[in-house]
Coordinates of C-alpha atoms in Angstrom, one line a residue:
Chain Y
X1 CA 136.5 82.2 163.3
X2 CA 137.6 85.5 164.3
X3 CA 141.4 86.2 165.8
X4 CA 143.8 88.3 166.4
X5 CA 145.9 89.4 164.0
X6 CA 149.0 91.3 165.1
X7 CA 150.1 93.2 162.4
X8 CA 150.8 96.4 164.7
X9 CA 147.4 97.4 164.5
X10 CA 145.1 95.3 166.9
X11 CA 142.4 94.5 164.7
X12 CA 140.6 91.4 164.5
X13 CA 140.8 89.8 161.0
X14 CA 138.9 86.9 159.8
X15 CA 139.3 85.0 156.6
X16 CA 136.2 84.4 155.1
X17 CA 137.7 81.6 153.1
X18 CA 137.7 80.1 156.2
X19 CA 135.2 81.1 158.7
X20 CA 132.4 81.7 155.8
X21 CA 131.5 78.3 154.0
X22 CA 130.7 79.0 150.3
X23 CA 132.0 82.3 150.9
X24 CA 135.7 81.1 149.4
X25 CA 137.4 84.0 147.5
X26 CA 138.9 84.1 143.7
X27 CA 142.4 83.1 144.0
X28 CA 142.9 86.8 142.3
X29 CA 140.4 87.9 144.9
X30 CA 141.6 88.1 148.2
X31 CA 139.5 89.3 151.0
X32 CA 139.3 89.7 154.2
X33 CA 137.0 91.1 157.2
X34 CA 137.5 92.9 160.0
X35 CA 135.9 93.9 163.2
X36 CA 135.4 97.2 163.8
X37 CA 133.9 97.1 167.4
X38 CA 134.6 101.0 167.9
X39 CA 135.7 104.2 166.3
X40 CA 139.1 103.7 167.2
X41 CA 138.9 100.8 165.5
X42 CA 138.5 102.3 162.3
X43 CA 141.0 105.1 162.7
X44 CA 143.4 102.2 162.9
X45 CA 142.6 100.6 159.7
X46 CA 142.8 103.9 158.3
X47 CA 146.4 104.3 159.7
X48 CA 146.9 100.3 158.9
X49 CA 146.4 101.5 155.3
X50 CA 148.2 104.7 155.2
X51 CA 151.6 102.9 155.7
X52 CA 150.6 100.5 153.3
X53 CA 150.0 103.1 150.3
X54 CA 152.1 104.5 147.7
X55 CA 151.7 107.3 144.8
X56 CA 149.0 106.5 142.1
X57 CA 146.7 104.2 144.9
X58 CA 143.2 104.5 144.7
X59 CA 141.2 103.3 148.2
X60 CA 137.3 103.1 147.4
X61 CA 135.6 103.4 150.4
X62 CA 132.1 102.1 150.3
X63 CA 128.8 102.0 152.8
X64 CA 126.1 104.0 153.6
X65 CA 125.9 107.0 155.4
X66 CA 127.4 107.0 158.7
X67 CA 129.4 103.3 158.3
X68 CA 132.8 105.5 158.9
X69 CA 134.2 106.2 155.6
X70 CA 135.1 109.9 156.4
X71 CA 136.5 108.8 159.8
X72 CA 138.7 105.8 158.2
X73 CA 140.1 108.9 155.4
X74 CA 140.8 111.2 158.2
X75 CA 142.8 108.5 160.6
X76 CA 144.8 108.0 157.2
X77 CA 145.6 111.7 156.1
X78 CA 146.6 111.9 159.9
X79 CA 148.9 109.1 159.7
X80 CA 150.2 110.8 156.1
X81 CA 151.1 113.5 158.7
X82 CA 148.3 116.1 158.0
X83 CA 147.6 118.3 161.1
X84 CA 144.9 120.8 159.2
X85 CA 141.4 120.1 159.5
X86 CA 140.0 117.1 158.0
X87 CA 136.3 118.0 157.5
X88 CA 133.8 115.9 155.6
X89 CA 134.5 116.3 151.7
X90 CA 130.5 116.1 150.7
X91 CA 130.2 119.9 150.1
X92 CA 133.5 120.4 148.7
X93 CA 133.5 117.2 146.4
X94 CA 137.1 117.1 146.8
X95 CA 139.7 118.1 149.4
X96 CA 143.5 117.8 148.5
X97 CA 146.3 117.6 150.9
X98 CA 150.3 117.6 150.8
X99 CA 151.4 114.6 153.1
X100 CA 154.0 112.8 154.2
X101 CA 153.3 110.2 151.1
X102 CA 152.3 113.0 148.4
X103 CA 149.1 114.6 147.4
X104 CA 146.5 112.4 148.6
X105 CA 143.0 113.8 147.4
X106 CA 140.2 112.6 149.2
X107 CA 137.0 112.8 147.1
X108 CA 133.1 112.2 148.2
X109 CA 131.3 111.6 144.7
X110 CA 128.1 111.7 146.5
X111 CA 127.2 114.3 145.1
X112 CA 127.7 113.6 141.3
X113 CA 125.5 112.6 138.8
X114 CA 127.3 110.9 136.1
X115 CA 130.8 109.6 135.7
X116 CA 131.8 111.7 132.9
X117 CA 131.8 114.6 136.1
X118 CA 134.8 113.2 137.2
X119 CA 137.3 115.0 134.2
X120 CA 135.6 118.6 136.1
X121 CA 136.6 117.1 139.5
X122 CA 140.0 116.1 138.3
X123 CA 139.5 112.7 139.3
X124 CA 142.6 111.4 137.0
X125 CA 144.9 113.5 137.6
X126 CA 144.5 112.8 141.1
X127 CA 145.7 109.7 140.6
X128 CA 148.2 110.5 138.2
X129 CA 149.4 113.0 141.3
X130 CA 149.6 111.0 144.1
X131 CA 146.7 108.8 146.2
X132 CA 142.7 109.1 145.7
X133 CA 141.1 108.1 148.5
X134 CA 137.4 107.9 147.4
X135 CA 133.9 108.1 149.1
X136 CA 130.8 106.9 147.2
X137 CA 133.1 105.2 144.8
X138 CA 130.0 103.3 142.9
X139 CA 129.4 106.5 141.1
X140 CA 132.8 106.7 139.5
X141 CA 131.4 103.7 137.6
X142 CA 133.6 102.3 135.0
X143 CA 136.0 105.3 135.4
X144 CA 136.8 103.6 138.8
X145 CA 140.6 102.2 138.4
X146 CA 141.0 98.4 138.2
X147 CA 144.1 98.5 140.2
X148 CA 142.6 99.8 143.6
X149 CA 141.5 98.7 147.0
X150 CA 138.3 98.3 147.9
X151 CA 136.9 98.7 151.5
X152 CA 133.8 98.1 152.2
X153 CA 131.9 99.3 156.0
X154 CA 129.1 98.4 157.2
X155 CA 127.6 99.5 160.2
X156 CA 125.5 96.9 162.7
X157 CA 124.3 97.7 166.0
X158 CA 125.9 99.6 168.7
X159 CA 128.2 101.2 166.7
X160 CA 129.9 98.3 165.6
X161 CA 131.0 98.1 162.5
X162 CA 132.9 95.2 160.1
X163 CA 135.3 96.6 156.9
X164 CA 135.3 94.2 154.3
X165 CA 138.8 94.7 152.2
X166 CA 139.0 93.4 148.8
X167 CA 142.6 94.1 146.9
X168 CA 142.7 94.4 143.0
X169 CA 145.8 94.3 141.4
X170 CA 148.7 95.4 142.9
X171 CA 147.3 95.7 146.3
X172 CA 147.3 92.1 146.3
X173 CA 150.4 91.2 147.9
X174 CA 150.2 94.6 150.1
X175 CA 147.4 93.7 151.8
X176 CA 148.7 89.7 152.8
X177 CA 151.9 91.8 154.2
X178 CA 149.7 94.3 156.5
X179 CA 147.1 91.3 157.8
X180 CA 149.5 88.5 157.3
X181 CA 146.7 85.1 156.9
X182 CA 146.2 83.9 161.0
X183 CA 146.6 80.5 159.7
Chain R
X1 CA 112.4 149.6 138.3
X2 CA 115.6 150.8 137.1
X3 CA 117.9 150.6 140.4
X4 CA 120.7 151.8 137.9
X5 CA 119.6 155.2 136.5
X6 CA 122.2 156.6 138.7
X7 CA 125.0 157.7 137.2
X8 CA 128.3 156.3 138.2
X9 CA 129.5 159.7 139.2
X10 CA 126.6 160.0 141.8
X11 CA 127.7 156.3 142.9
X12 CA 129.9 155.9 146.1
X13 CA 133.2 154.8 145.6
X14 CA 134.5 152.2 145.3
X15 CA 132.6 149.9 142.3
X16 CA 133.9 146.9 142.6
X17 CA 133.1 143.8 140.1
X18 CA 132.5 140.6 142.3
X19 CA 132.6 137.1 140.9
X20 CA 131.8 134.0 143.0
X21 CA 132.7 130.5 141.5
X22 CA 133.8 128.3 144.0
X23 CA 130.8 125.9 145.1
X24 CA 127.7 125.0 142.9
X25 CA 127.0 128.7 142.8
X26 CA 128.1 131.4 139.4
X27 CA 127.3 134.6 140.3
X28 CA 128.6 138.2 139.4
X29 CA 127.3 141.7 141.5
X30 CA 128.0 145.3 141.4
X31 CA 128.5 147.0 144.8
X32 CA 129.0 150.3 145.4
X33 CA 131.5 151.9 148.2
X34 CA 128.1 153.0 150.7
X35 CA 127.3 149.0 150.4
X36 CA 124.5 149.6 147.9
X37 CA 123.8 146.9 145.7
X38 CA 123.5 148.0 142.3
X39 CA 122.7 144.2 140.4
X40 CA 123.3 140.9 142.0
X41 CA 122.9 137.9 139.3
X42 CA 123.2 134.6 140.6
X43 CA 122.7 131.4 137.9
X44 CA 120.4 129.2 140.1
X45 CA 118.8 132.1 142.0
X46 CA 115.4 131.1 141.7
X47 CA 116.5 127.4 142.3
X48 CA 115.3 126.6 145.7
X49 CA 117.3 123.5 146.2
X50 CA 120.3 125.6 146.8
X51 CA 119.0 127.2 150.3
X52 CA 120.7 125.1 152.2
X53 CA 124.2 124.8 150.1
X54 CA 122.7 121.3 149.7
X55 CA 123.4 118.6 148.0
X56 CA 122.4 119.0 144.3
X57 CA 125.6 119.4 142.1
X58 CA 126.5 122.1 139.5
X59 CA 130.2 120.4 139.4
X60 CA 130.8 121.1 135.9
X61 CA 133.5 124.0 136.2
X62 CA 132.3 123.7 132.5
X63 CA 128.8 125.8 133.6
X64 CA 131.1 128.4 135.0
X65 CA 132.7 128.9 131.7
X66 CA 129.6 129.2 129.7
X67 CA 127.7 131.0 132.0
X68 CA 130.4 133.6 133.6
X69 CA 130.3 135.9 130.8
X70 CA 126.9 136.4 130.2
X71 CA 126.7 136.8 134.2
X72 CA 128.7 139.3 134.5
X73 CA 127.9 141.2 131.4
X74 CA 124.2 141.2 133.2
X75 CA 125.4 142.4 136.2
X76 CA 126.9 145.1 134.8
X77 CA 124.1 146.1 132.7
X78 CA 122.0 145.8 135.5
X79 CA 123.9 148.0 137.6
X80 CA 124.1 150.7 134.3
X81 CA 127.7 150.4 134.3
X82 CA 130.6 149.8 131.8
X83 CA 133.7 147.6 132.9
X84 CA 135.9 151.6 132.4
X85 CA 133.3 152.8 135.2
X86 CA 134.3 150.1 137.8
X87 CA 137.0 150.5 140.3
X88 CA 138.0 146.8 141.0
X89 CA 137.4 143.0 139.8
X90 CA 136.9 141.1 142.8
X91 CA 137.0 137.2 142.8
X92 CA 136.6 133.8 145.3
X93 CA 140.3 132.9 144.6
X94 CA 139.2 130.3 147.6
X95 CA 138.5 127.8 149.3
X96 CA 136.4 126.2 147.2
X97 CA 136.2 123.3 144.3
X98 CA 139.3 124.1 142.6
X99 CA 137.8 124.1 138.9
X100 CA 135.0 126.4 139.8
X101 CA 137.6 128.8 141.6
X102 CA 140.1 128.7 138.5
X103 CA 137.5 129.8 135.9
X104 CA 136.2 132.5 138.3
X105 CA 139.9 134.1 139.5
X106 CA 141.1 133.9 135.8
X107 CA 137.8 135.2 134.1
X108 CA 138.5 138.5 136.6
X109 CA 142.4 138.5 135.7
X110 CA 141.2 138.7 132.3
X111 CA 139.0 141.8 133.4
X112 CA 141.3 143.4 135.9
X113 CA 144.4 143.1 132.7
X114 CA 141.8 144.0 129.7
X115 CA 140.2 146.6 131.7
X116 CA 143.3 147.7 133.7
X117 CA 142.1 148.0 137.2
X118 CA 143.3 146.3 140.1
X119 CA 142.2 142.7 141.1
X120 CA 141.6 141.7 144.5
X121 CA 141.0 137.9 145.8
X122 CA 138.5 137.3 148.2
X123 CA 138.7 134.3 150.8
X124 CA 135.1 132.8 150.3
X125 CA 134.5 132.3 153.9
X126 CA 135.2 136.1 154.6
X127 CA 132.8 137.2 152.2
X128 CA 130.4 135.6 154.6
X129 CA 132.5 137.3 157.3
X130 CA 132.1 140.7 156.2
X131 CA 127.9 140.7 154.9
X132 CA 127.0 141.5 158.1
X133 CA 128.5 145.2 157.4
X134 CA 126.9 144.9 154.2
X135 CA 123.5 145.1 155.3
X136 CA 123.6 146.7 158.4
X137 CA 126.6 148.5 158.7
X138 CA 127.7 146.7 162.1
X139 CA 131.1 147.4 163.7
X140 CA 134.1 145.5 164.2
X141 CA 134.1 143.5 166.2
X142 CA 131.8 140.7 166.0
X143 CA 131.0 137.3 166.8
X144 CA 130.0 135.6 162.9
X145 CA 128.4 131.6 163.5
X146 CA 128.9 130.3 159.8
X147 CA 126.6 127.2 159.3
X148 CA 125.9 126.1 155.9
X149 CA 126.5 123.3 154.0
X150 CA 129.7 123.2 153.6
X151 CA 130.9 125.0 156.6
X152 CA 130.5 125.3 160.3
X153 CA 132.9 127.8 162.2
X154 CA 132.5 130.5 164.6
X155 CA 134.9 133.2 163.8
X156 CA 135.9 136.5 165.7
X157 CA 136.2 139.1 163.3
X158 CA 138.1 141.8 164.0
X159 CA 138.4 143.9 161.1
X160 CA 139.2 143.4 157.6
X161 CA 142.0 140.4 156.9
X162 CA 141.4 140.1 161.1
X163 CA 140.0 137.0 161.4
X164 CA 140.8 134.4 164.2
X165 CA 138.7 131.0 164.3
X166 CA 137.5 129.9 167.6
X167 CA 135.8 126.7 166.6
X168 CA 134.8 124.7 163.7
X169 CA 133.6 121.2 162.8
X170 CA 135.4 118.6 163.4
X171 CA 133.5 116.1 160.9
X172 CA 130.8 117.2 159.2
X173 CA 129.0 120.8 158.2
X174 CA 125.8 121.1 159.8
X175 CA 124.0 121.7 156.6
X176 CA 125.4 118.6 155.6
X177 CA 124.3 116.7 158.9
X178 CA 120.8 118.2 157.7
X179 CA 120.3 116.8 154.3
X180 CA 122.0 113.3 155.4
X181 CA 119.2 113.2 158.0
X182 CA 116.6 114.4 155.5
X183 CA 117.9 111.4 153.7
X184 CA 117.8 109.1 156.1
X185 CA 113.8 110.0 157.0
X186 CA 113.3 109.5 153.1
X187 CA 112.4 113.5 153.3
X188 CA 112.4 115.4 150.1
X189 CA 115.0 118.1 149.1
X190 CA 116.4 119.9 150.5
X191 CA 117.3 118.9 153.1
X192 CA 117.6 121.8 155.7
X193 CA 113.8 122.7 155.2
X194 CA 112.5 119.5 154.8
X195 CA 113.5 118.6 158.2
X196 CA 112.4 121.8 159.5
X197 CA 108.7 121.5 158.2
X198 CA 108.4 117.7 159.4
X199 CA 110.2 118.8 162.9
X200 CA 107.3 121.4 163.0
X201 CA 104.7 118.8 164.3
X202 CA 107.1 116.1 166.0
X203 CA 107.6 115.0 169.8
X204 CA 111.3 116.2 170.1
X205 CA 111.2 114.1 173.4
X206 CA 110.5 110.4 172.0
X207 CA 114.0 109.7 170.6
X208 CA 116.9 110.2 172.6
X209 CA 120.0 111.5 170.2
X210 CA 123.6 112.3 171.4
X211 CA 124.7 116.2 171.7
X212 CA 127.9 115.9 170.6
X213 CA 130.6 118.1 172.6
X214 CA 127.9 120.0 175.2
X215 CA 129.5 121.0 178.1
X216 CA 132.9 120.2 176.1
X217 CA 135.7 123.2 176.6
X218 CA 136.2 125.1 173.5
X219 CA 133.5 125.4 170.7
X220 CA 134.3 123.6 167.8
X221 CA 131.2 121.1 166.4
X222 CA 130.9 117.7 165.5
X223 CA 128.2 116.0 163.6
X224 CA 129.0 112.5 162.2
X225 CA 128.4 110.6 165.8
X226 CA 124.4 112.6 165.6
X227 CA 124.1 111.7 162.0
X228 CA 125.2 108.0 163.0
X229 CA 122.9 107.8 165.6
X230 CA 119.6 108.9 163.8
X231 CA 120.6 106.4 161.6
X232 CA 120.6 103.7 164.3
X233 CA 117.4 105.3 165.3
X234 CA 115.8 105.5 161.6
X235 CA 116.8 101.2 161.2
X236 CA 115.2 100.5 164.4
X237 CA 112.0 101.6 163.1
X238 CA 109.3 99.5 161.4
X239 CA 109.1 100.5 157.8
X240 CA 107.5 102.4 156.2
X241 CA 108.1 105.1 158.2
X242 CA 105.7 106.6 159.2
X243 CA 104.6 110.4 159.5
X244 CA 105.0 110.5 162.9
X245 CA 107.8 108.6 163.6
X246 CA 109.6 111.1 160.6
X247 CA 108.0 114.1 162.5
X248 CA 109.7 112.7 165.5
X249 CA 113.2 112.0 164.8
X250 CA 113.4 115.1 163.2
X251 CA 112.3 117.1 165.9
X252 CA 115.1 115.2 168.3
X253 CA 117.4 116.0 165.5
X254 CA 116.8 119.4 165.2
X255 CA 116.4 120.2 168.7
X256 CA 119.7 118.4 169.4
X257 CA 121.4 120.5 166.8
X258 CA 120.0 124.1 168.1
X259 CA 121.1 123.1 171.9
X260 CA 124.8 122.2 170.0
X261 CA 124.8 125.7 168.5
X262 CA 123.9 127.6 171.3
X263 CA 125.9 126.3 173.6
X264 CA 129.2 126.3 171.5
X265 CA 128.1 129.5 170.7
X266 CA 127.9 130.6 174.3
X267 CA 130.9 129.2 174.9
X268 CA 132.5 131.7 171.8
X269 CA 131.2 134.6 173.2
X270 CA 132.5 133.9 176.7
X271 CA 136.2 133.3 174.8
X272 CA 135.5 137.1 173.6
X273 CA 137.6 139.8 175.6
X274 CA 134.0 141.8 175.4
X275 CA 130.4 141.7 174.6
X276 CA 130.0 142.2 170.8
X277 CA 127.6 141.6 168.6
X278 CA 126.2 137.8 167.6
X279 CA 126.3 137.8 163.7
X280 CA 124.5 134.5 161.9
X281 CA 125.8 133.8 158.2
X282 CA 124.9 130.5 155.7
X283 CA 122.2 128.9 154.5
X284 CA 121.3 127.3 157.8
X285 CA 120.7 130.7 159.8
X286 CA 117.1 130.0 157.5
X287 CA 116.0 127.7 159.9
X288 CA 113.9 129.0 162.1
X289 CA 114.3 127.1 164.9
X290 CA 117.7 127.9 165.6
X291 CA 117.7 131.0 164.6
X292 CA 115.2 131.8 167.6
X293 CA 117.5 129.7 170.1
X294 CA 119.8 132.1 168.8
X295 CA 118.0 135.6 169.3
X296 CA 117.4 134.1 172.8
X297 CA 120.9 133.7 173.4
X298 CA 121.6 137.5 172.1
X299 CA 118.3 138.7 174.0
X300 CA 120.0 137.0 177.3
X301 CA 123.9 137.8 176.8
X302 CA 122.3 141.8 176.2
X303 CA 123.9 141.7 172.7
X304 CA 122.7 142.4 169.1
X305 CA 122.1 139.6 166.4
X306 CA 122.4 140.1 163.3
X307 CA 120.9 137.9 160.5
X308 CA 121.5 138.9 157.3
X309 CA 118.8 137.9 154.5
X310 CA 118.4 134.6 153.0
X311 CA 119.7 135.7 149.4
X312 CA 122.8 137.1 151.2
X313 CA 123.1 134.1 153.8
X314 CA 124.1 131.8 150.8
X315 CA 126.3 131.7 148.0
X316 CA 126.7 134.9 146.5
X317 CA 129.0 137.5 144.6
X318 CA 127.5 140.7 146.4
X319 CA 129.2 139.3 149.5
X320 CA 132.4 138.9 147.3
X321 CA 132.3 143.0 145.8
X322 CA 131.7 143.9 149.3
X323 CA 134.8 142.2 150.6
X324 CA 136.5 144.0 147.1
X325 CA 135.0 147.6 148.6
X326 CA 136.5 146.8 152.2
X327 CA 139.5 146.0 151.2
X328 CA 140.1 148.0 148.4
X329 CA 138.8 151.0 150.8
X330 CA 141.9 149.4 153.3
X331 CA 144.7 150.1 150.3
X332 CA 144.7 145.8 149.4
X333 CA 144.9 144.8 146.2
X334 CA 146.6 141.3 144.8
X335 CA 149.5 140.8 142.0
X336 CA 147.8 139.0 138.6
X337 CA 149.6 136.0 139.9
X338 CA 147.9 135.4 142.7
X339 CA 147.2 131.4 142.8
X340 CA 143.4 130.0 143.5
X341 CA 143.7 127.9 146.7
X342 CA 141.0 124.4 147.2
X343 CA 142.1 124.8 151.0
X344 CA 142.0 128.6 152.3
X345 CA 141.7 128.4 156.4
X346 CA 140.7 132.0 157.0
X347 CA 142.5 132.6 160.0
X348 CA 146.3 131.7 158.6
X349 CA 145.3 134.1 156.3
X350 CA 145.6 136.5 159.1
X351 CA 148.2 134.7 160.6
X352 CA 150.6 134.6 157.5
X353 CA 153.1 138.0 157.7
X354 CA 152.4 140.3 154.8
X355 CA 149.7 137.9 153.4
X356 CA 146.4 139.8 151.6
X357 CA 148.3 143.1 153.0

């Protein structure tokens, strides 16, 4: 079952505890999928989740190469009210901005080799600073926080593509506010 | 081979002491005033997996620290030179991976205080922007194509501290685009060459890939959609792939990219008040594809194009002493305080009253 789902930003939301049999979330494990059928699409999650966050979030952005992570990250620094470029953060590892909510860093760790790289990337005190928004999350490991967001995109055909959005800890009772259940 | 038997009184002035930290690179050079090159030591030199800026980290702002020193005290034994015989400590005080920058602008503070000479910080990107003049002595102004890994700008440079950006990526670096496609294809690394040697004996014609923003005013770049779409085109293939079908799509790919550079190119050089010359810079002006697209485009607009050698195409500190001589030579230095910047646009730079003046 897929509907609409208000919440300002158009996006279609569908439980999976009740359009995926056997698919039932944790009861401290809410998730919930979206369709992405187009760019514009994702830049609205993105700006979905920017007035959702607060200091000292972490929003793990997973999927492969091309599922719209960077393009989710930009929509949100946008919405934080950055104007300056927005480029890819592969090269650079990281790329800190001053927004409208804080520092937000935005880190790729695609290109790191071993959790312990994240003290020279200043990883924590990112988070102690303001909000991480991370690509490639997976390689933070066990250094990951437990109190985060997780987003998950995968691309399908045609440029669709579905964001899977799984809150941890505080981010719990966030997320049911911004995609209130369509039940 | 002693390039260094000169003595420092028969050496053009000024000497300047360049240090570049900021990406995976550590590297410390000697330049002299006349642009001579007196040492150029650069940790991963001999490390090919750096031509295209690529993707294999040296994060650890922790190899900077244990390898600055000893760089630099090469360089300057290289270049026959004590720190009393040099007229400046230049350093990347940006934009760059903000660790790597730190240990590089402090470790020349250190030099510039202990030494007492003057410290001037260099904007990464305009070392690139100012090579050119390095190694061929070209005039202001010119029209500099960046493309590397990290990076993809055209720039109008008009003079030292003159810079104005005409376009840039909206996404993702070219170079990047290039290894995330080498990936894709299950190439090797890195990425840049490996799709350039597999492109070599494809059918650019089979696939059919998007050229993002041809024909679109203005010339900044985009490559996310293209790196999307050979991934659309990469799952749509039977597996294994095949040698062919890799020869293939990178052939589209790389073709797709050249036509995107020339024409944004094109389009930079018609936002030019004059002809001037067409300068290439980054590790992606090796490829020789697009670097001939590129002579064509000079050959046809009448202009000169300069490419500046590989070694000084990436990552380097030469490139960061030579932007020391310019602007020492133009009267800039900068106060010991002078903060190391992650972000460092190099046109607000020029925009910002009094700033690097």
């Amino acid at each position: 079952m897929r509907v609409a789902a208000g919440a300002g930003v158009g996006l279609n939301v569908a439980m999976p505890s009740q359009s995926m049999p056997g698919a039932r979330p944790e009861s401290d494990d809410q998730s919930l999928c979206l369709d992405l059928p187009d760019l514009a699409r994702t830049a609205a999650l993105g700006r979905a989740l920017a007035g959702a966050a607060r200091p000292g979030d972490c929003i793990a952005l997973h999927g492969d190469l091309g599922a719209g992570k960077t393009e989710l990250a930009r929509a949100f620094l946008r919405a934080a009210g950055v104007s300056e470029d927005v480029p890819s953060p592969t090269f650079a590892i990281v790329q800190p901005y001053d927004t409208d909510l804080g520092p937000v860093a935005h880190f790729d760790l695609y290109r790191i080799e071993s959790p312990s790289d994240l003290d020279e990337i200043g990883f924590e005190a990112a988070l102690d600073d303001g909000i991480v928004l991370v690509e490639w999350p997976e390689r933070a490991g066990p250094r990951l926080p437990a109190d985060r967001l997780d987003v998950t995109l995968t691309l399908g055909p045609e440029g669709r593509r579905t964001a899977r959005l799984q809150a941890l800890g505080d981010w719990l009772s966030r997320l049911a506010g911004l995609f209130p259940d369509p039940a | 081979m002693e390039p260094s038997a000169a003595s420092p009184a028969a050496i053009a002035r000024p000497l300047v002491l360049g240090i570049e930290s900021s990406c995976d690179e550590t590297a410390a050079a000697v330049v002299a005033g006349d642009g001579r090159i007196l040492s150029d030591v650069v940790l991963s030199q001999l490390d090919d997996h750096r031509i295209y800026g690529g993707v294999v980290p040296e994060i650890a702002a922790r190899a900077h620290v244990t390898h600055l020193d000893g760089l630099i005290r090469r360089a300057l034994e290289e270049a026959g030179l004590g720190l009393g015989d040099i007229d400046a400590v230049a350093a990347t005080a940006g934009p760059g991976l903000i660790g790597g920058v730190i240990v590089g602008l402090t470790t020349a503070k250190a030099i510039a205080l202990g030494a007492g000479k003057p410290l001037i910080g260099i904007n990464h990107l305009e070392g690139h922007a100012l090579t050119p003049r390095l190694v061929s002595g070209v005039a202001f102004p010119y029209l500099l194509l960046l493309v590397s890994g990290g990076h993809c700008q055209l720039l109008a440079v008009e003079g030292v501290g003159r810079y104005r950006r005409l376009g840039t990526t909206i996404d993702d670096a070219v170079g990047e685009a290039f290894d995330k496609t080498a990936k894709l294809l299950g190439l090797g690394y890195p990425g840049g060459p490996a799709v350039e040697r597999a492109a070599a004996s494809g059918d650019a014609t089979r696939f059919s890939l998007p050229r993002p923003l041809i024909g679109r005013p203005g010339c900044d770049f985009s490559f996310s959609g293209l790196k999307t779409a050979v991934r659309e085109t990469v799952a749509a293939l039977p597996r294994p792939l095949s040698d062919r079908d890799r020869a293939d799509v990178a052939a589209a790919f790389q073709t797709v990219v050249g036509a995107v550079i020339v024409d944004r190119t094109r389009r930079a050089l018609d936002m030019l008040p004059a002809p001037c010359p067409l300068v290439v810079a980054g590790g992606v002006a090796a490829n020789g594809h697009i670097r001939a697209r590129l002579q064509e485009l000079a050959t046809a607009r009448g202009i000169d194009f300069v490419a500046p050698p590989l070694k000084l195409c990436t990552d380097n500190a030469a490139m960061i002493a030579w932007a020391g001589v310019e602007h020492f030579k133009a009267g800039h230095t900068d106060a010991l305080d002078l903060k190391p910047r992650a972000r460092w646009p190099l046109d607000t730079e020029a925009a910002a009253p009094g700033a690097k003046a």
